[in-house]
PDB file of C-alpha atoms in Angstrom:
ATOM      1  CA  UNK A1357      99.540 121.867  68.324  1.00  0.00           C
ATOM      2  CA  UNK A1358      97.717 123.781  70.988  1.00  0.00           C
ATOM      3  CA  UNK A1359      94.434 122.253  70.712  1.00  0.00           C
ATOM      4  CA  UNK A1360      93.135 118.332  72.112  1.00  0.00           C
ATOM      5  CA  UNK A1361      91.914 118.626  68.538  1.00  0.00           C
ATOM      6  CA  UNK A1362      95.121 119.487  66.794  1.00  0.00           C
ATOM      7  CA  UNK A1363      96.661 116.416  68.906  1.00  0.00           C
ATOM      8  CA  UNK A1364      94.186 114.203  68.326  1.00  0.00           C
ATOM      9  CA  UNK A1365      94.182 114.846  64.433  1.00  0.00           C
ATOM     10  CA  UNK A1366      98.124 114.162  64.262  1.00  0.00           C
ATOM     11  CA  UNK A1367      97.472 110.912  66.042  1.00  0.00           C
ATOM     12  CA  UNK A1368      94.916 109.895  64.081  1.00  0.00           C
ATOM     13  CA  UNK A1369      96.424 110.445  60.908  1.00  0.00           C
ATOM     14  CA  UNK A1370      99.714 108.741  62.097  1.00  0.00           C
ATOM     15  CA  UNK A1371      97.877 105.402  63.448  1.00  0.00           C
ATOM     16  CA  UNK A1372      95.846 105.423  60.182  1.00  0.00           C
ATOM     17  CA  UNK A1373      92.617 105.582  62.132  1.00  0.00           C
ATOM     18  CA  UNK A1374      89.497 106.932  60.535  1.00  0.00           C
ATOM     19  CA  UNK A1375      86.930 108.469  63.876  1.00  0.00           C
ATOM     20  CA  UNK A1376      84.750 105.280  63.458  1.00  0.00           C
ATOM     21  CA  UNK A1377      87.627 102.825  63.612  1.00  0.00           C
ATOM     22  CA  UNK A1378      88.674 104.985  66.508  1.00  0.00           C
ATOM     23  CA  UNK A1379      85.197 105.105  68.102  1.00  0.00           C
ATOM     24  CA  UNK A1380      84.849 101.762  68.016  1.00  0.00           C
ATOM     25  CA  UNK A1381      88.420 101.057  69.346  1.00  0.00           C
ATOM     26  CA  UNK A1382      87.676 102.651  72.090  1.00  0.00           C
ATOM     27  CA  UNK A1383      84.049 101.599  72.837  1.00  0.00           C
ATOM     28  CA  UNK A1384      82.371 105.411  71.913  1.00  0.00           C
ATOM     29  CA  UNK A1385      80.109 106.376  69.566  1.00  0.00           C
ATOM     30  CA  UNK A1386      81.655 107.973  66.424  1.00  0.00           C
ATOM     31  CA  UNK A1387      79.721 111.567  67.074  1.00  0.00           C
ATOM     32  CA  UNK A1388      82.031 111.528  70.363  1.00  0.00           C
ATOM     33  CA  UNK A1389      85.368 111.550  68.427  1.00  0.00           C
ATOM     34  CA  UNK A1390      83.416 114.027  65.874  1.00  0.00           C
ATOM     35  CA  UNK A1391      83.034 116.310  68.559  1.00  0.00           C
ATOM     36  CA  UNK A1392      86.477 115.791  69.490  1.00  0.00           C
ATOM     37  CA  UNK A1393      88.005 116.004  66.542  1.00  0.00           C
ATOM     38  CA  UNK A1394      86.242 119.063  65.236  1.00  0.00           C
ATOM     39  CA  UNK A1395      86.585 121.374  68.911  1.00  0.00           C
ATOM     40  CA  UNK A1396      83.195 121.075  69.620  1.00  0.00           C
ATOM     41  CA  UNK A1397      84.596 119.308  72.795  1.00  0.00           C
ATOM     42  CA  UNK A1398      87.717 119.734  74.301  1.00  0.00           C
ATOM     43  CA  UNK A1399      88.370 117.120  76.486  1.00  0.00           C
ATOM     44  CA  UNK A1400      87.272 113.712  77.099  1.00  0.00           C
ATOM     45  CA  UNK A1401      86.959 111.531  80.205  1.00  0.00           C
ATOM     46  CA  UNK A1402      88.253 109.018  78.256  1.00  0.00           C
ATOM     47  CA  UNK A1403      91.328 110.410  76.877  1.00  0.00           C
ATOM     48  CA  UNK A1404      93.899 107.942  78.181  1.00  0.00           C
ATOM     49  CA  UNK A1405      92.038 104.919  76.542  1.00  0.00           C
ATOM     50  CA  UNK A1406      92.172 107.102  73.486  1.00  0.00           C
ATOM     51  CA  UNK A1407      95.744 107.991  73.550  1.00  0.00           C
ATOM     52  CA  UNK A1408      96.051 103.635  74.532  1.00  0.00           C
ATOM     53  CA  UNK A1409      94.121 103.060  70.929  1.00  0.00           C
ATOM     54  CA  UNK A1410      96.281 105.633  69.294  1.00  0.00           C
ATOM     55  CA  UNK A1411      99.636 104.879  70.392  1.00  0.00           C
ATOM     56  CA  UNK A1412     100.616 108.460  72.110  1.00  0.00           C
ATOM     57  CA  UNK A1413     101.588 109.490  75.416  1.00  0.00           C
ATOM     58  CA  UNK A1414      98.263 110.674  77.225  1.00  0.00           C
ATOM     59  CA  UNK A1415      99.704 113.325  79.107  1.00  0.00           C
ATOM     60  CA  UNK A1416     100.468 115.218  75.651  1.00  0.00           C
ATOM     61  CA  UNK A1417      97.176 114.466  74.179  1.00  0.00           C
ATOM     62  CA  UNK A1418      95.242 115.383  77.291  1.00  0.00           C
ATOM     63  CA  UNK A1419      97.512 119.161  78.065  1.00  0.00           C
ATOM     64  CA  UNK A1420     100.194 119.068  75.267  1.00  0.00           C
ATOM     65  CA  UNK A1421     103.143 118.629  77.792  1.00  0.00           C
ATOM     66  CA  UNK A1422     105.594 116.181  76.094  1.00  0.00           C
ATOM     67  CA  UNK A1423     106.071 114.222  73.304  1.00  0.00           C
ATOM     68  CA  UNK A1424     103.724 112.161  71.524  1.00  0.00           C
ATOM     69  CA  UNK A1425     105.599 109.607  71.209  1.00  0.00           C
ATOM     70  CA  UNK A1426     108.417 107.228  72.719  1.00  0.00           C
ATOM     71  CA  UNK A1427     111.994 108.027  71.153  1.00  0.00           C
ATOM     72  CA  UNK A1428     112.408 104.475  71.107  1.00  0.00           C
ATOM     73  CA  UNK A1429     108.906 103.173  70.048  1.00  0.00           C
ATOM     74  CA  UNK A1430     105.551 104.324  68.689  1.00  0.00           C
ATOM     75  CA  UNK A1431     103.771 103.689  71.971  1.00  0.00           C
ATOM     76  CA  UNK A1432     104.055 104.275  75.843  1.00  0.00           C
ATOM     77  CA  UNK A1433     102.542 101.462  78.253  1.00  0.00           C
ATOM     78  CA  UNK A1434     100.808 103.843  81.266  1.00  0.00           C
ATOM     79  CA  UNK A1435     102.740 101.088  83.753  1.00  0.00           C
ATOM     80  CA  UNK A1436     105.632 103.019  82.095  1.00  0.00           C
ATOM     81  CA  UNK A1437     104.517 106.497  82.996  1.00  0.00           C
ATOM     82  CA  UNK A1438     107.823 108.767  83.042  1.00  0.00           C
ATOM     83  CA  UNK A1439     110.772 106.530  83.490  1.00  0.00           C
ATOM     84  CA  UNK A1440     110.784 103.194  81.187  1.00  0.00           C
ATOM     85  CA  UNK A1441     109.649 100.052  81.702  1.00  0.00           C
ATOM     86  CA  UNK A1442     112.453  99.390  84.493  1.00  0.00           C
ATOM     87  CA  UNK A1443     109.729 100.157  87.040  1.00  0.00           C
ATOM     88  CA  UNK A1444     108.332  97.078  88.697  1.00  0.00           C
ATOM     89  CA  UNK A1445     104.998  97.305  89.824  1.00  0.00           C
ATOM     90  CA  UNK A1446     104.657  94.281  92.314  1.00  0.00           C
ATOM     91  CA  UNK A1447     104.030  93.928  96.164  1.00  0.00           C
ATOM     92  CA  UNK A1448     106.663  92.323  98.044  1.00  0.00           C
ATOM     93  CA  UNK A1449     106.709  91.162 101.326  1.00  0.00           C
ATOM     94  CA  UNK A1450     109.474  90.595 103.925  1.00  0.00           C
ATOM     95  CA  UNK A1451     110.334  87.186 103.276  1.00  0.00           C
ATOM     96  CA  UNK A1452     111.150  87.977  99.196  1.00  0.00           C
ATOM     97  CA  UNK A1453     115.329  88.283  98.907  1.00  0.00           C
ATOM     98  CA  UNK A1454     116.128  91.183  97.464  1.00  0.00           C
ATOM     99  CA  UNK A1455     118.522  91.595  94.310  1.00  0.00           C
ATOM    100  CA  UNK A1456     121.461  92.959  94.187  1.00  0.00           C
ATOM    101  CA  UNK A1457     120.292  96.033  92.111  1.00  0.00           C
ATOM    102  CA  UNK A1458     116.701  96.375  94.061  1.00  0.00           C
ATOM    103  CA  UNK A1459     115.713  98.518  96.592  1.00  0.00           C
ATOM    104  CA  UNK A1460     112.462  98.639  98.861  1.00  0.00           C
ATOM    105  CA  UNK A1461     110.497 101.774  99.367  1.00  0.00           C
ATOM    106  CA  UNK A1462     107.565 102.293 101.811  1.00  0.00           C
ATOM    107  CA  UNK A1463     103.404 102.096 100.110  1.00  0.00           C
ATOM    108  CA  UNK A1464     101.769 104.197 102.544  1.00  0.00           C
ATOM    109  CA  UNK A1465      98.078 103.905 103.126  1.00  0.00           C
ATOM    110  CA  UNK A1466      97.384 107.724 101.291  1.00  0.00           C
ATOM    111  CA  UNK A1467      99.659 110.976 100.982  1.00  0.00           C
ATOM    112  CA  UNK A1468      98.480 111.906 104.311  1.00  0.00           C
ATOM    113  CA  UNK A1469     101.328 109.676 105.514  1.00  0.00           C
ATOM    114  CA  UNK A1470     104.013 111.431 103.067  1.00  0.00           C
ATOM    115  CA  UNK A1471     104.485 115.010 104.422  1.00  0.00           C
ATOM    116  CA  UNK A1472     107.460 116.307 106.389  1.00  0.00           C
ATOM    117  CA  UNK A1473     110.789 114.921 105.631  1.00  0.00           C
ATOM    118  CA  UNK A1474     109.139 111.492 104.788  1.00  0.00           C
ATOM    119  CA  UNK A1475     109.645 109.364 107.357  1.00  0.00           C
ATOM    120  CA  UNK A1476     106.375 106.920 108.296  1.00  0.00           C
ATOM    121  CA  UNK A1477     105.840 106.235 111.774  1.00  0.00           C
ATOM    122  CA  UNK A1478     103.970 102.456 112.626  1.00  0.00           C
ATOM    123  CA  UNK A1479     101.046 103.478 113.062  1.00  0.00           C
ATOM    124  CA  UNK A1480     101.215 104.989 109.919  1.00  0.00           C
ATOM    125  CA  UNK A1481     102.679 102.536 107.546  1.00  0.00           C
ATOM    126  CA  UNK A1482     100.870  99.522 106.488  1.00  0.00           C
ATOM    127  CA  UNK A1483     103.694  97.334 105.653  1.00  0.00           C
ATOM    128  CA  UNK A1484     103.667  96.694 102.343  1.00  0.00           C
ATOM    129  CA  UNK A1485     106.051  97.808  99.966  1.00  0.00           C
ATOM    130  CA  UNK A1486     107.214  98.283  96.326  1.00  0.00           C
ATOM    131  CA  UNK A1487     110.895  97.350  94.405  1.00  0.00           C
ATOM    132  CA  UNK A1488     112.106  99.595  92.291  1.00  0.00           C
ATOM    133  CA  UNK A1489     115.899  99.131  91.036  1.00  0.00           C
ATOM    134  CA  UNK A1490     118.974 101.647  91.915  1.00  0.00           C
ATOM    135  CA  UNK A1491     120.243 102.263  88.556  1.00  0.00           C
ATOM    136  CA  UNK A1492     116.671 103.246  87.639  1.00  0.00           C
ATOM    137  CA  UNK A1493     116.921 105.610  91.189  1.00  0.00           C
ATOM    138  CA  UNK A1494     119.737 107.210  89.746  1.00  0.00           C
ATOM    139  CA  UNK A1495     118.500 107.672  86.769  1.00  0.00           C
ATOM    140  CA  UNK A1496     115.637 109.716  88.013  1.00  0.00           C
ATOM    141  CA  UNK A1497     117.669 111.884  89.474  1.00  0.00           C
ATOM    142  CA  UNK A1498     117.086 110.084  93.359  1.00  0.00           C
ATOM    143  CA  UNK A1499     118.963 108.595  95.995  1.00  0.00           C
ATOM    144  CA  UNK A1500     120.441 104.746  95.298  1.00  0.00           C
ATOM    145  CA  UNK A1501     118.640 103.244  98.817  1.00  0.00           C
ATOM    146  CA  UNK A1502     115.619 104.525  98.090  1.00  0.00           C
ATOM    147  CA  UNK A1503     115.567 106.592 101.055  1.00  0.00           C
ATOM    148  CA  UNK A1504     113.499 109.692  99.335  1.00  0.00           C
ATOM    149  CA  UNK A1505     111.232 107.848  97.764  1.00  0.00           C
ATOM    150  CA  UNK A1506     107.616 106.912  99.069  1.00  0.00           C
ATOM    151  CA  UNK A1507     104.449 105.581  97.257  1.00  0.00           C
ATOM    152  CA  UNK A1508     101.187 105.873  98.343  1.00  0.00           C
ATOM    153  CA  UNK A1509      97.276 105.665  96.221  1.00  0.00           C
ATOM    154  CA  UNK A1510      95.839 109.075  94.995  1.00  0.00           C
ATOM    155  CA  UNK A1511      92.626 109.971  95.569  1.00  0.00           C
ATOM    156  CA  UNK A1512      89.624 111.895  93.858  1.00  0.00           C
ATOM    157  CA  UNK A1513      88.889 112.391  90.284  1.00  0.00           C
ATOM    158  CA  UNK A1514      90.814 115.869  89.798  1.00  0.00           C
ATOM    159  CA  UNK A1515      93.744 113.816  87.693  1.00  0.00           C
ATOM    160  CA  UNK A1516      91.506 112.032  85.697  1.00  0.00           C
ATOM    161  CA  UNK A1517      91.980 110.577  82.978  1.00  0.00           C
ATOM    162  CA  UNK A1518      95.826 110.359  83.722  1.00  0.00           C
ATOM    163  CA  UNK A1519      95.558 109.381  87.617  1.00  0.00           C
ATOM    164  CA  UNK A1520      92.415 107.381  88.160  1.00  0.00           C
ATOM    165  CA  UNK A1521      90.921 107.227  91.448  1.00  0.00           C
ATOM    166  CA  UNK A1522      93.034 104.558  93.374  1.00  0.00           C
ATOM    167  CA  UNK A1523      96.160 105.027  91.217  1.00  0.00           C
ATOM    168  CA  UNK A1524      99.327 104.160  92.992  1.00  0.00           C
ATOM    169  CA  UNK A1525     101.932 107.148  92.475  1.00  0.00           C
ATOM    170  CA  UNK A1526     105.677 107.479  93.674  1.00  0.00           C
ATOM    171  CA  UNK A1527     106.931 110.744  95.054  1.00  0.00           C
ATOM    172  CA  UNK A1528     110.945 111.570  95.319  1.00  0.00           C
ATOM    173  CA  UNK A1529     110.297 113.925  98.133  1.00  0.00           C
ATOM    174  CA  UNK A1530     114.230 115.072  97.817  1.00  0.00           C
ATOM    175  CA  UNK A1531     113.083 117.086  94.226  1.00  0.00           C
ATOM    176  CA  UNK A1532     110.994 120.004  95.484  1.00  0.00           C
ATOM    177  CA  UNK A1533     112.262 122.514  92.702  1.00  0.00           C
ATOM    178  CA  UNK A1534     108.940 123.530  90.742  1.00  0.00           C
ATOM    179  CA  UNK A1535     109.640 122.748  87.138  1.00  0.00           C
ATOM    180  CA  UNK A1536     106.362 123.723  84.768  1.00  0.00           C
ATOM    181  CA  UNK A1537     103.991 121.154  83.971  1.00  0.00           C
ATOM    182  CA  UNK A1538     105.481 118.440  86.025  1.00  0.00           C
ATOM    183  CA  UNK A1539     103.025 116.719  88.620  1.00  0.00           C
ATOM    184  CA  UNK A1540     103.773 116.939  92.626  1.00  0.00           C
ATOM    185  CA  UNK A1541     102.457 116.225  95.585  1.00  0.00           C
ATOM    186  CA  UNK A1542     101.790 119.315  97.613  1.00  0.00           C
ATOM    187  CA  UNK A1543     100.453 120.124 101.359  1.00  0.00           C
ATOM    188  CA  UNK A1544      98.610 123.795 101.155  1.00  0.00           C
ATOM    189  CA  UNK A1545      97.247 124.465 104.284  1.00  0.00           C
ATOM    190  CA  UNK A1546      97.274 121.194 105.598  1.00  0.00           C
ATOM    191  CA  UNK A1547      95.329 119.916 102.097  1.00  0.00           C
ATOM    192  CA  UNK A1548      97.184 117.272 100.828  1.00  0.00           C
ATOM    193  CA  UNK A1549      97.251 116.903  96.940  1.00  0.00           C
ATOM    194  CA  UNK A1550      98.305 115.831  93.638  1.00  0.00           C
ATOM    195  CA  UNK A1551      98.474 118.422  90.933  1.00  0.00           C
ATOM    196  CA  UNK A1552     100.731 120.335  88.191  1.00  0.00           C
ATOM    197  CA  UNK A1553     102.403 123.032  88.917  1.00  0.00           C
ATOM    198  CA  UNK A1554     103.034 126.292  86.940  1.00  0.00           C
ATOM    199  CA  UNK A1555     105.379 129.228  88.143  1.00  0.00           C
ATOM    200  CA  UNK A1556     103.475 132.242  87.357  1.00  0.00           C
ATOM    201  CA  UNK A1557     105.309 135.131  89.034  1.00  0.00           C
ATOM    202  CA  UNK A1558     108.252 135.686  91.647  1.00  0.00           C
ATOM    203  CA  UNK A1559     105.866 134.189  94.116  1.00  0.00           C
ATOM    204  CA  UNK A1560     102.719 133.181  92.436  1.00  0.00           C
ATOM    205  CA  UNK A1561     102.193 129.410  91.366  1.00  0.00           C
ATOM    206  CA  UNK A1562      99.662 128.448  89.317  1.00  0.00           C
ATOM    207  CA  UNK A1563      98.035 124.363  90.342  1.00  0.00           C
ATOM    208  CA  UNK A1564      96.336 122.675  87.518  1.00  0.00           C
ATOM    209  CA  UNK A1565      93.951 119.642  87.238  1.00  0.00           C
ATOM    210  CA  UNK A1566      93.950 117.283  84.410  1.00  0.00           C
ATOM    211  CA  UNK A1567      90.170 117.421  85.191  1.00  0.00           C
ATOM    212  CA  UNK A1568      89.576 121.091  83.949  1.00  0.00           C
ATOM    213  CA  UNK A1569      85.701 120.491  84.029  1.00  0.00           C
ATOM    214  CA  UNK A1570      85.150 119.915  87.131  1.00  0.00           C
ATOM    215  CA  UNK A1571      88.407 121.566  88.362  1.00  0.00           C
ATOM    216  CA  UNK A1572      89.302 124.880  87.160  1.00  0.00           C
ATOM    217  CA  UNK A1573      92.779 126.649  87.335  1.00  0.00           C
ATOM    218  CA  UNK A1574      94.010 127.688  90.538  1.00  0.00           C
ATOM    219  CA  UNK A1575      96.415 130.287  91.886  1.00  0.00           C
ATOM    220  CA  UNK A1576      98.516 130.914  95.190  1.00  0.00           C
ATOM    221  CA  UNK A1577     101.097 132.349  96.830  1.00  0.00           C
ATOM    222  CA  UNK A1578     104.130 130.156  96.562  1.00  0.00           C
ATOM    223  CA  UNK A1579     105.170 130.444 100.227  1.00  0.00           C
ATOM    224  CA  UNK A1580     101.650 128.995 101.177  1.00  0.00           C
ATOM    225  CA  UNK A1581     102.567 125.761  98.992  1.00  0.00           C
ATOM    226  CA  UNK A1582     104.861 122.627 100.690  1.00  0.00           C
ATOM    227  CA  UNK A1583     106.320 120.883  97.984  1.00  0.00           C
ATOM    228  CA  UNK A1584     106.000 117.207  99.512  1.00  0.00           C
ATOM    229  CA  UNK A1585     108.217 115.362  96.718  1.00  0.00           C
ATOM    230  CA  UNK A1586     107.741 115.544  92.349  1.00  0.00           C
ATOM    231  CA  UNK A1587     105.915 112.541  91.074  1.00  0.00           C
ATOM    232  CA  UNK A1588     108.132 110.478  89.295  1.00  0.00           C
ATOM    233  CA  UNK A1589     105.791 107.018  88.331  1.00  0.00           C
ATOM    234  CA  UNK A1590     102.693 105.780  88.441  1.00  0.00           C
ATOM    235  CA  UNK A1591     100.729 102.799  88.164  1.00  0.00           C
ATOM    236  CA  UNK A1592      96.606 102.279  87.088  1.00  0.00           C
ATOM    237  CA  UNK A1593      94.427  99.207  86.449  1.00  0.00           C
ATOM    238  CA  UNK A1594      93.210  98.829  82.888  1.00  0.00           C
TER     239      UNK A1594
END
């Protein structure tokens, strides 16, 4: 399915959901899903509350990266973006005990704060933090302590409708091997960002936007890119 159409269609016809029941689901008129569902339009800044109504992951309705689905269930909560619903998403402070299986990583004030080898000075770290737990570290392919992970808000609408304005992302800044279609954080010319990455060439990299409208393909030299850390989880109000 290489078309937002295609992808939409399949999920449609697996939820059962006719473009008005769909259009209203979502709180659209039914000429938007129309244009959706026939290619007149290929993208839609409201995507993720579509993929919500239908049940599918929105990263593979919005670019086709993925699966549609869950192997274990018909639908994917966003606060469960990429590793399972292990992933806690509260603020803890000091005073909270930890448990025996829970770590605390650093929430930076933005990913200006996350370059280098990761470490925050005081001036730069607000002092809150998140909990995430070690067997869920290890799963991801990161260290136990926590000590290469960092979390921090994005910024901008490039991501959108995956990574909101505000969204809170975590970075394993250990994991700087490109794989395609996988989101990073990256420092190009001292422009901090979050986008997907594509290998192109022996040294050409291709950086992506989920926002394609506004945000069109980009290419660079893969020596002028700083992989800060892969974006493992993330976190947006609904």
């Amino acid at each position: 399915m290489k078309t937002f159409s295609d992808r939409l269609n399949y999920a449609m016809q697996k939820a059962g959901l006719s473009q008005a029941e769909l259009a209203h689901a979502v709180g659209v008129s039914q000429p938007s899903i129309w244009k959706l569902a026939t290619g007149a339009s290929q993208s839609s800044r409201r995507s993720f509350e579509i993929a919500q109504a239908l049940g599918v992951d929105p990263v593979w309705l919005t670019t086709g990266v993925g699966e549609p689905y869950q192997a274990d269930s018909n639908k994917k909560s966003i606060t469960e973006s990429n590793v399972g619903s292990e992933i806690p998403i509260k603020t803890w402070d000091s005073t909270t005990p930890l448990d025996d299986d829970e770590v605390e990583v650093p929430f930076l004030k933005d990913i200006e704060f996350a370059c280098g080898d990761g470490a925050c000075s005081e001036a730069d770290y607000n002092g809150f933090k998140l909990r995430f737990s070690k067997s869920t570290l290890r799963r991801i392919g990161a260290k136990s302590d926590g000590s290469d992970i960092l979390c921090f808000p994005a910024r901008g609408n490039s991501m959108e409708p995956i990574l909101p304005d505000g969204s809170t992302v975590g970075i394993i800044t250990s994991d700087k091997r490109i794989d395609d279609g996988k989101i990073y954080a990256i420092n190009q010319d001292g422009w901090k960002r979050i986008k997907l990455l594509y290998r192109t060439g022996p040294d050409l990299l291709t950086i992506k936007s989920y926002n394609t409208d506004e945000y069109p393909d980009e290419t660079a030299p893969l020596s002028s890119v700083e992989i800060i850390g892969r974006v493992f989880w993330w976190s947006v109000m609904v």
